[in-house]
Amino acid sequence: MRYVVIGAGAVGGTIAARLHAAGREVVVVARGAHLDAIRERGLRLDTPDGSTTHPVQAVGTVGEARPTPDDVAILAVKSQDTPPPLAALLKAAPGITVVCAQNGVANERLAARRTDRVQAMLVILPAEHYEPGVVVASSSPVPGVLDVGRFPSGVDATTEAIVADLTAAGFSSRADPDVMAAKYGKLLTNLANAVDAVCGLDDPDAPRLVEAVTAEGRAVLDAAGITARTGDDDRVRREGTITERPVAGATRRGSSSWQSLQRGTGSIEARYLNGEIVALGAAHRIATPVNTELMRVAEEMAAAGERPASRSGADLL
């Protein structure tokens, strides 16, 4: 199978580089200076064990990748950026397999409106992207956990083939028929991303905010009858696998939401993380004031170009 990786940032870039190193055919869809750098110098992957450069094919649009139904498309853009490339992908190759390697749980639903060949991927991959042409993955020797399953449930031959390729590329990957339960568990964890972005997890009031935002999330998912795999299941999946170490003497600085503010992208994923809880809370009449306010402030900061962790946890409370 050829892999079309849409979004060559921290997650997509790490997946693409590792698959390429394992001998799989890969094309990445990137943009701007990052695209130019990959075309000129290759995609550089920095890890605790050193740097490697991968001469992956890079294109600026989904159409330039010339996708076919025999390819596997890995969506690795932020959730707020999903609709345009997804529409272009399914217009060009209606029968293609779409893998949602993204936080949140909205992308699979969006893709499933257009195709029944959707695979969900649980992504536990500590990585960063700030410099054009470079991604940084800080877990070693295993770069991350990438479990895959059909959406909404089950596994098939395509699932198994993707898992085999990811395993060959060095990831901890398994076929999981209930992967959406794991993704809802990850959603609960990711609710704290907005806290990290807005005031930083080192803020003295951050623990109270994380506790409150997570409690709202649990209450909402319980009211909706949604299973979120957390606790021991999550701990066992991570322990001994995700082992973060400094890269070139530097430790990973923040969550994906923190990185969005740091790069000044103008947008942030909070509406697809905290916003998922807000929407479900409204549907089931569960109050979600903490998630609502964190989402509002995170989006305000992104639109204004504010630096991460520039607000006060006490003010938020």
Coordinates of C-alpha atoms in Angstrom, one line a residue:
M1 CA 0.0 0.0 0.0
R2 CA 1.1 3.6 -0.6
Y3 CA 0.5 6.0 2.2
V4 CA -0.8 9.5 1.5
V5 CA -0.1 11.5 4.8
I6 CA -2.1 14.6 4.8
G7 CA -0.5 17.0 7.2
A8 CA 3.3 16.5 7.8
G9 CA 3.5 18.2 11.2
A10 CA 4.5 16.6 14.5
V11 CA 2.3 13.5 14.2
G12 CA 2.0 13.2 10.4
G13 CA 5.7 13.9 9.9
T14 CA 6.8 11.4 12.4
I15 CA 4.6 8.7 10.9
A16 CA 5.7 9.5 7.4
A17 CA 9.4 9.5 8.2
R18 CA 9.2 6.2 10.1
L19 CA 7.1 4.5 7.4
H20 CA 9.6 5.7 4.8
A21 CA 12.5 4.4 6.8
A22 CA 10.7 1.0 6.9
G23 CA 10.6 0.9 3.1
R24 CA 7.0 1.8 2.7
E25 CA 5.9 4.1 -0.2
V26 CA 4.9 7.5 1.3
V27 CA 3.8 10.9 -0.1
V28 CA 3.2 13.8 2.3
V29 CA 0.9 16.7 1.7
A30 CA 2.4 19.8 3.3
R31 CA 2.3 23.6 2.8
G32 CA 4.3 26.7 2.9
A33 CA 7.9 26.8 4.1
H34 CA 7.6 23.3 5.5
L35 CA 6.7 21.9 2.0
D36 CA 9.6 23.8 0.5
A37 CA 12.1 22.5 3.0
I38 CA 11.0 18.9 2.6
R39 CA 11.3 19.2 -1.2
E40 CA 14.7 20.8 -0.9
R41 CA 16.3 18.9 1.9
G42 CA 14.0 16.0 2.8
L43 CA 12.0 15.5 6.0
R44 CA 14.3 15.5 9.1
L45 CA 13.3 13.5 12.1
D46 CA 15.0 14.5 15.4
T47 CA 14.8 11.9 18.2
P48 CA 16.7 11.3 21.5
D49 CA 18.9 8.9 19.4
G50 CA 19.9 11.5 16.8
S51 CA 18.6 12.9 13.5
T52 CA 17.7 11.2 10.3
T53 CA 16.6 12.7 7.0
H54 CA 14.0 11.1 4.8
P55 CA 13.6 12.0 1.1
V56 CA 9.9 11.5 1.0
Q57 CA 7.8 12.8 -1.9
A58 CA 6.1 16.0 -0.9
V59 CA 3.2 17.8 -2.6
G60 CA 1.2 20.9 -1.8
T61 CA -2.3 19.6 -2.4
V62 CA -4.2 16.4 -2.1
G63 CA -4.8 16.4 -5.9
E64 CA -1.0 16.5 -6.6
A65 CA -0.7 13.3 -4.6
R66 CA -2.9 11.5 -7.3
P67 CA -4.6 9.3 -4.7
T68 CA -6.2 6.1 -5.8
P69 CA -8.6 3.6 -4.0
D70 CA -5.6 1.3 -3.4
D71 CA -3.8 3.9 -1.3
V72 CA -4.3 4.6 2.4
A73 CA -4.8 8.2 3.4
I74 CA -3.6 9.2 6.9
L75 CA -5.4 12.4 8.0
A76 CA -3.0 14.1 10.4
V77 CA -4.1 17.7 10.2
K78 CA -5.7 19.5 13.2
S79 CA -9.5 18.8 13.4
Q80 CA -10.4 22.4 12.4
D81 CA -8.5 21.9 9.1
T82 CA -10.1 18.5 8.2
P83 CA -13.0 19.4 5.8
P84 CA -11.1 20.8 2.8
P85 CA -8.5 18.1 2.3
L86 CA -11.0 15.4 3.2
A87 CA -13.4 16.6 0.5
A88 CA -10.6 16.8 -2.0
L89 CA -9.4 13.4 -1.1
L90 CA -12.8 11.7 -1.5
K91 CA -13.5 13.5 -4.7
A92 CA -10.3 12.3 -6.2
A93 CA -10.4 8.7 -4.9
P94 CA -13.9 7.9 -3.5
G95 CA -12.9 4.3 -2.5
I96 CA -9.8 5.2 -0.6
T97 CA -9.3 4.2 3.0
V98 CA -9.2 7.2 5.4
V99 CA -7.3 6.8 8.7
C100 CA -8.0 9.6 11.2
A101 CA -4.7 10.0 13.1
Q102 CA -6.1 13.0 15.1
N103 CA -7.2 14.0 18.5
G104 CA -10.9 14.2 19.3
V105 CA -13.7 12.1 18.0
A106 CA -15.3 14.3 15.3
N107 CA -13.1 13.5 12.3
E108 CA -14.3 9.9 12.0
R109 CA -17.9 11.0 12.0
L110 CA -17.2 13.6 9.3
A111 CA -15.4 11.1 7.1
A112 CA -18.1 8.5 7.6
R113 CA -20.6 10.8 6.1
R114 CA -18.7 10.4 2.8
T115 CA -17.3 6.9 2.9
D116 CA -17.6 3.6 4.7
R117 CA -13.9 3.0 4.6
V118 CA -12.9 4.8 7.7
Q119 CA -10.3 3.7 10.2
A120 CA -9.8 5.4 13.6
M121 CA -6.3 5.7 15.1
L122 CA -5.5 6.3 18.7
V123 CA -2.5 8.5 18.7
I124 CA -0.2 8.7 21.7
L125 CA 2.9 10.2 20.2
P126 CA 4.9 12.9 22.0
A127 CA 6.1 15.1 19.1
E128 CA 6.7 18.7 18.1
H129 CA 7.0 20.7 14.9
Y130 CA 8.3 24.3 14.9
E131 CA 11.1 24.4 12.2
P132 CA 10.3 24.0 8.5
G133 CA 11.4 20.5 7.3
V134 CA 11.9 19.2 10.8
V135 CA 9.8 17.2 13.3
V136 CA 10.8 16.2 16.7
A137 CA 9.7 12.9 18.4
S138 CA 10.8 12.6 22.0
S139 CA 9.9 9.0 22.9
S140 CA 12.5 6.4 22.3
P141 CA 13.1 3.6 21.3
V142 CA 9.4 3.3 20.6
P143 CA 8.2 6.7 19.2
G144 CA 4.5 6.2 20.0
V145 CA 1.3 4.1 20.3
L146 CA -0.8 4.0 17.2
D147 CA -3.7 1.6 17.6
V148 CA -6.1 1.2 14.7
G149 CA -9.7 -0.1 14.2
R150 CA -12.6 0.4 11.9
F151 CA -15.1 3.2 12.6
P152 CA -17.4 2.8 14.5
S153 CA -16.0 -0.6 15.6
G154 CA -14.4 -3.8 14.4
V155 CA -11.2 -4.6 12.5
D156 CA -10.6 -5.9 9.0
A157 CA -7.8 -6.9 6.6
T158 CA -7.0 -3.3 6.0
T159 CA -6.7 -2.6 9.7
E160 CA -4.3 -5.6 10.1
A161 CA -2.2 -4.4 7.1
I162 CA -1.8 -0.9 8.5
V163 CA -0.9 -2.2 11.9
A164 CA 1.7 -4.5 10.4
D165 CA 3.3 -1.5 8.5
L166 CA 3.2 0.7 11.6
T167 CA 4.8 -2.1 13.7
A168 CA 7.5 -2.5 11.1
A169 CA 8.1 1.2 11.3
G170 CA 8.8 0.9 15.1
F171 CA 5.5 2.0 16.6
S172 CA 3.6 0.1 19.2
S173 CA 0.5 -0.7 17.1
R174 CA -2.4 -3.1 17.5
A175 CA -5.7 -3.8 15.9
D176 CA -8.4 -2.6 18.4
P177 CA -12.1 -3.3 17.5
D178 CA -13.1 -0.8 20.3
V179 CA -10.6 1.9 19.4
M180 CA -13.2 4.7 19.7
A181 CA -13.5 3.9 23.4
A182 CA -9.8 4.5 23.6
K183 CA -10.1 7.7 21.6
Y184 CA -12.8 8.9 24.0
G185 CA -10.4 8.2 26.9
K186 CA -7.8 10.2 25.1
L187 CA -10.3 13.0 24.7
L188 CA -10.7 13.2 28.4
T189 CA -6.9 13.6 28.7
N190 CA -6.8 16.2 25.9
L191 CA -9.3 18.4 27.7
A192 CA -6.3 19.6 29.7
N193 CA -4.6 20.8 26.5
A194 CA -6.5 24.1 26.7
V195 CA -5.3 24.6 30.3
D196 CA -1.7 24.0 29.1
A197 CA -2.2 26.5 26.2
V198 CA -4.0 29.2 28.2
C199 CA -2.1 29.3 31.5
G200 CA 0.4 26.5 31.4
L201 CA 0.4 23.3 33.5
D202 CA 3.0 24.9 35.8
D203 CA 0.5 27.6 36.9
P204 CA -0.4 27.0 40.6
D205 CA -4.1 26.8 39.7
A206 CA -3.7 24.5 36.8
P207 CA -4.3 21.3 38.8
R208 CA -7.7 22.6 39.9
L209 CA -8.6 23.5 36.3
V210 CA -7.5 20.1 35.0
E211 CA -9.5 18.3 37.7
A212 CA -12.6 20.5 37.0
V213 CA -12.5 20.2 33.2
T214 CA -12.0 16.4 33.4
A215 CA -14.8 16.0 35.9
E216 CA -17.2 17.8 33.5
G217 CA -16.0 15.5 30.7
R218 CA -16.6 12.4 32.6
A219 CA -20.1 13.5 33.7
V220 CA -21.1 14.4 30.1
L221 CA -19.8 11.1 28.7
D222 CA -21.6 9.1 31.4
A223 CA -24.8 11.0 30.7
A224 CA -24.5 10.3 27.0
G225 CA -23.8 6.6 27.6
I226 CA -20.4 6.8 25.9
T227 CA -17.6 4.4 27.1
A228 CA -14.2 6.1 27.6
R229 CA -11.4 3.7 28.2
T230 CA -9.2 5.3 30.9
G231 CA -7.5 4.4 34.1
D232 CA -5.6 1.1 34.2
D233 CA -6.2 0.4 30.5
D234 CA -4.6 3.7 29.5
R235 CA -1.7 3.3 32.0
V236 CA -0.9 -0.2 30.9
R237 CA -0.9 0.9 27.2
R238 CA 1.6 3.7 27.9
E239 CA 3.8 2.3 30.6
G240 CA 7.1 1.0 29.3
T241 CA 6.2 2.2 25.8
I242 CA 6.1 6.0 25.9
T243 CA 9.5 6.9 27.4
E244 CA 10.2 10.6 26.7
R245 CA 13.8 11.7 26.7
P246 CA 15.5 15.0 25.8
V247 CA 16.2 15.7 22.1
A248 CA 19.4 17.6 21.6
G249 CA 19.3 18.5 25.3
A250 CA 15.8 19.9 25.2
T251 CA 12.6 18.4 26.6
R252 CA 9.2 18.6 24.9
R253 CA 7.7 21.9 25.7
G254 CA 3.9 21.5 25.5
S255 CA 0.8 19.9 24.2
S256 CA -0.4 20.2 20.6
S257 CA -2.6 23.1 21.6
W258 CA 0.3 24.9 23.3
Q259 CA 2.3 24.4 20.1
S260 CA -0.5 25.9 18.0
L261 CA -0.2 29.1 20.0
Q262 CA 3.6 29.0 20.0
R263 CA 3.6 28.8 16.2
G264 CA 1.0 31.5 15.8
T265 CA -1.2 29.5 13.5
G266 CA -4.3 31.6 14.3
S267 CA -6.4 28.6 15.2
I268 CA -6.6 26.0 17.9
E269 CA -8.2 22.6 18.3
A270 CA -10.2 23.4 21.5
R271 CA -13.6 23.4 19.8
Y272 CA -13.0 19.7 18.8
L273 CA -11.8 18.7 22.3
N274 CA -13.4 20.9 25.0
G275 CA -16.1 21.8 22.4
E276 CA -17.1 18.1 22.1
I277 CA -17.9 18.1 25.8
V278 CA -19.8 21.4 25.6
A279 CA -21.9 20.1 22.7
L280 CA -22.7 16.8 24.5
G281 CA -23.4 18.7 27.7
A282 CA -25.9 20.9 26.0
A283 CA -27.6 17.8 24.4
H284 CA -27.9 16.0 27.8
R285 CA -28.5 19.1 30.0
I286 CA -25.2 18.8 31.8
A287 CA -23.5 22.2 32.7
T288 CA -20.0 22.6 31.3
P289 CA -18.8 26.0 32.4
V290 CA -15.1 25.2 32.7
N291 CA -14.8 23.6 29.3
T292 CA -16.9 26.4 27.8
E293 CA -14.7 29.1 29.2
L294 CA -11.4 27.4 28.4
M295 CA -12.6 26.9 24.8
R296 CA -13.6 30.6 24.5
V297 CA -10.3 31.9 26.0
A298 CA -8.1 29.5 23.9
E299 CA -9.8 30.6 20.7
E300 CA -9.5 34.2 21.7
M301 CA -5.8 33.8 22.3
A302 CA -5.3 32.0 19.0
A303 CA -7.2 34.7 17.0
A304 CA -5.2 37.4 18.7
G305 CA -1.8 35.7 18.3
E306 CA -1.1 35.5 22.0
R307 CA 1.7 33.4 23.3
P308 CA 0.9 30.2 25.2
A309 CA 0.6 30.3 28.9
S310 CA 0.2 34.1 28.9
R311 CA -3.1 34.1 31.0
S312 CA -3.6 33.4 34.7
G313 CA -5.2 30.3 36.1
A314 CA -6.6 32.3 39.0
D315 CA -8.3 34.6 36.5
L316 CA -9.8 31.6 34.7
L317 CA -11.1 30.2 38.0

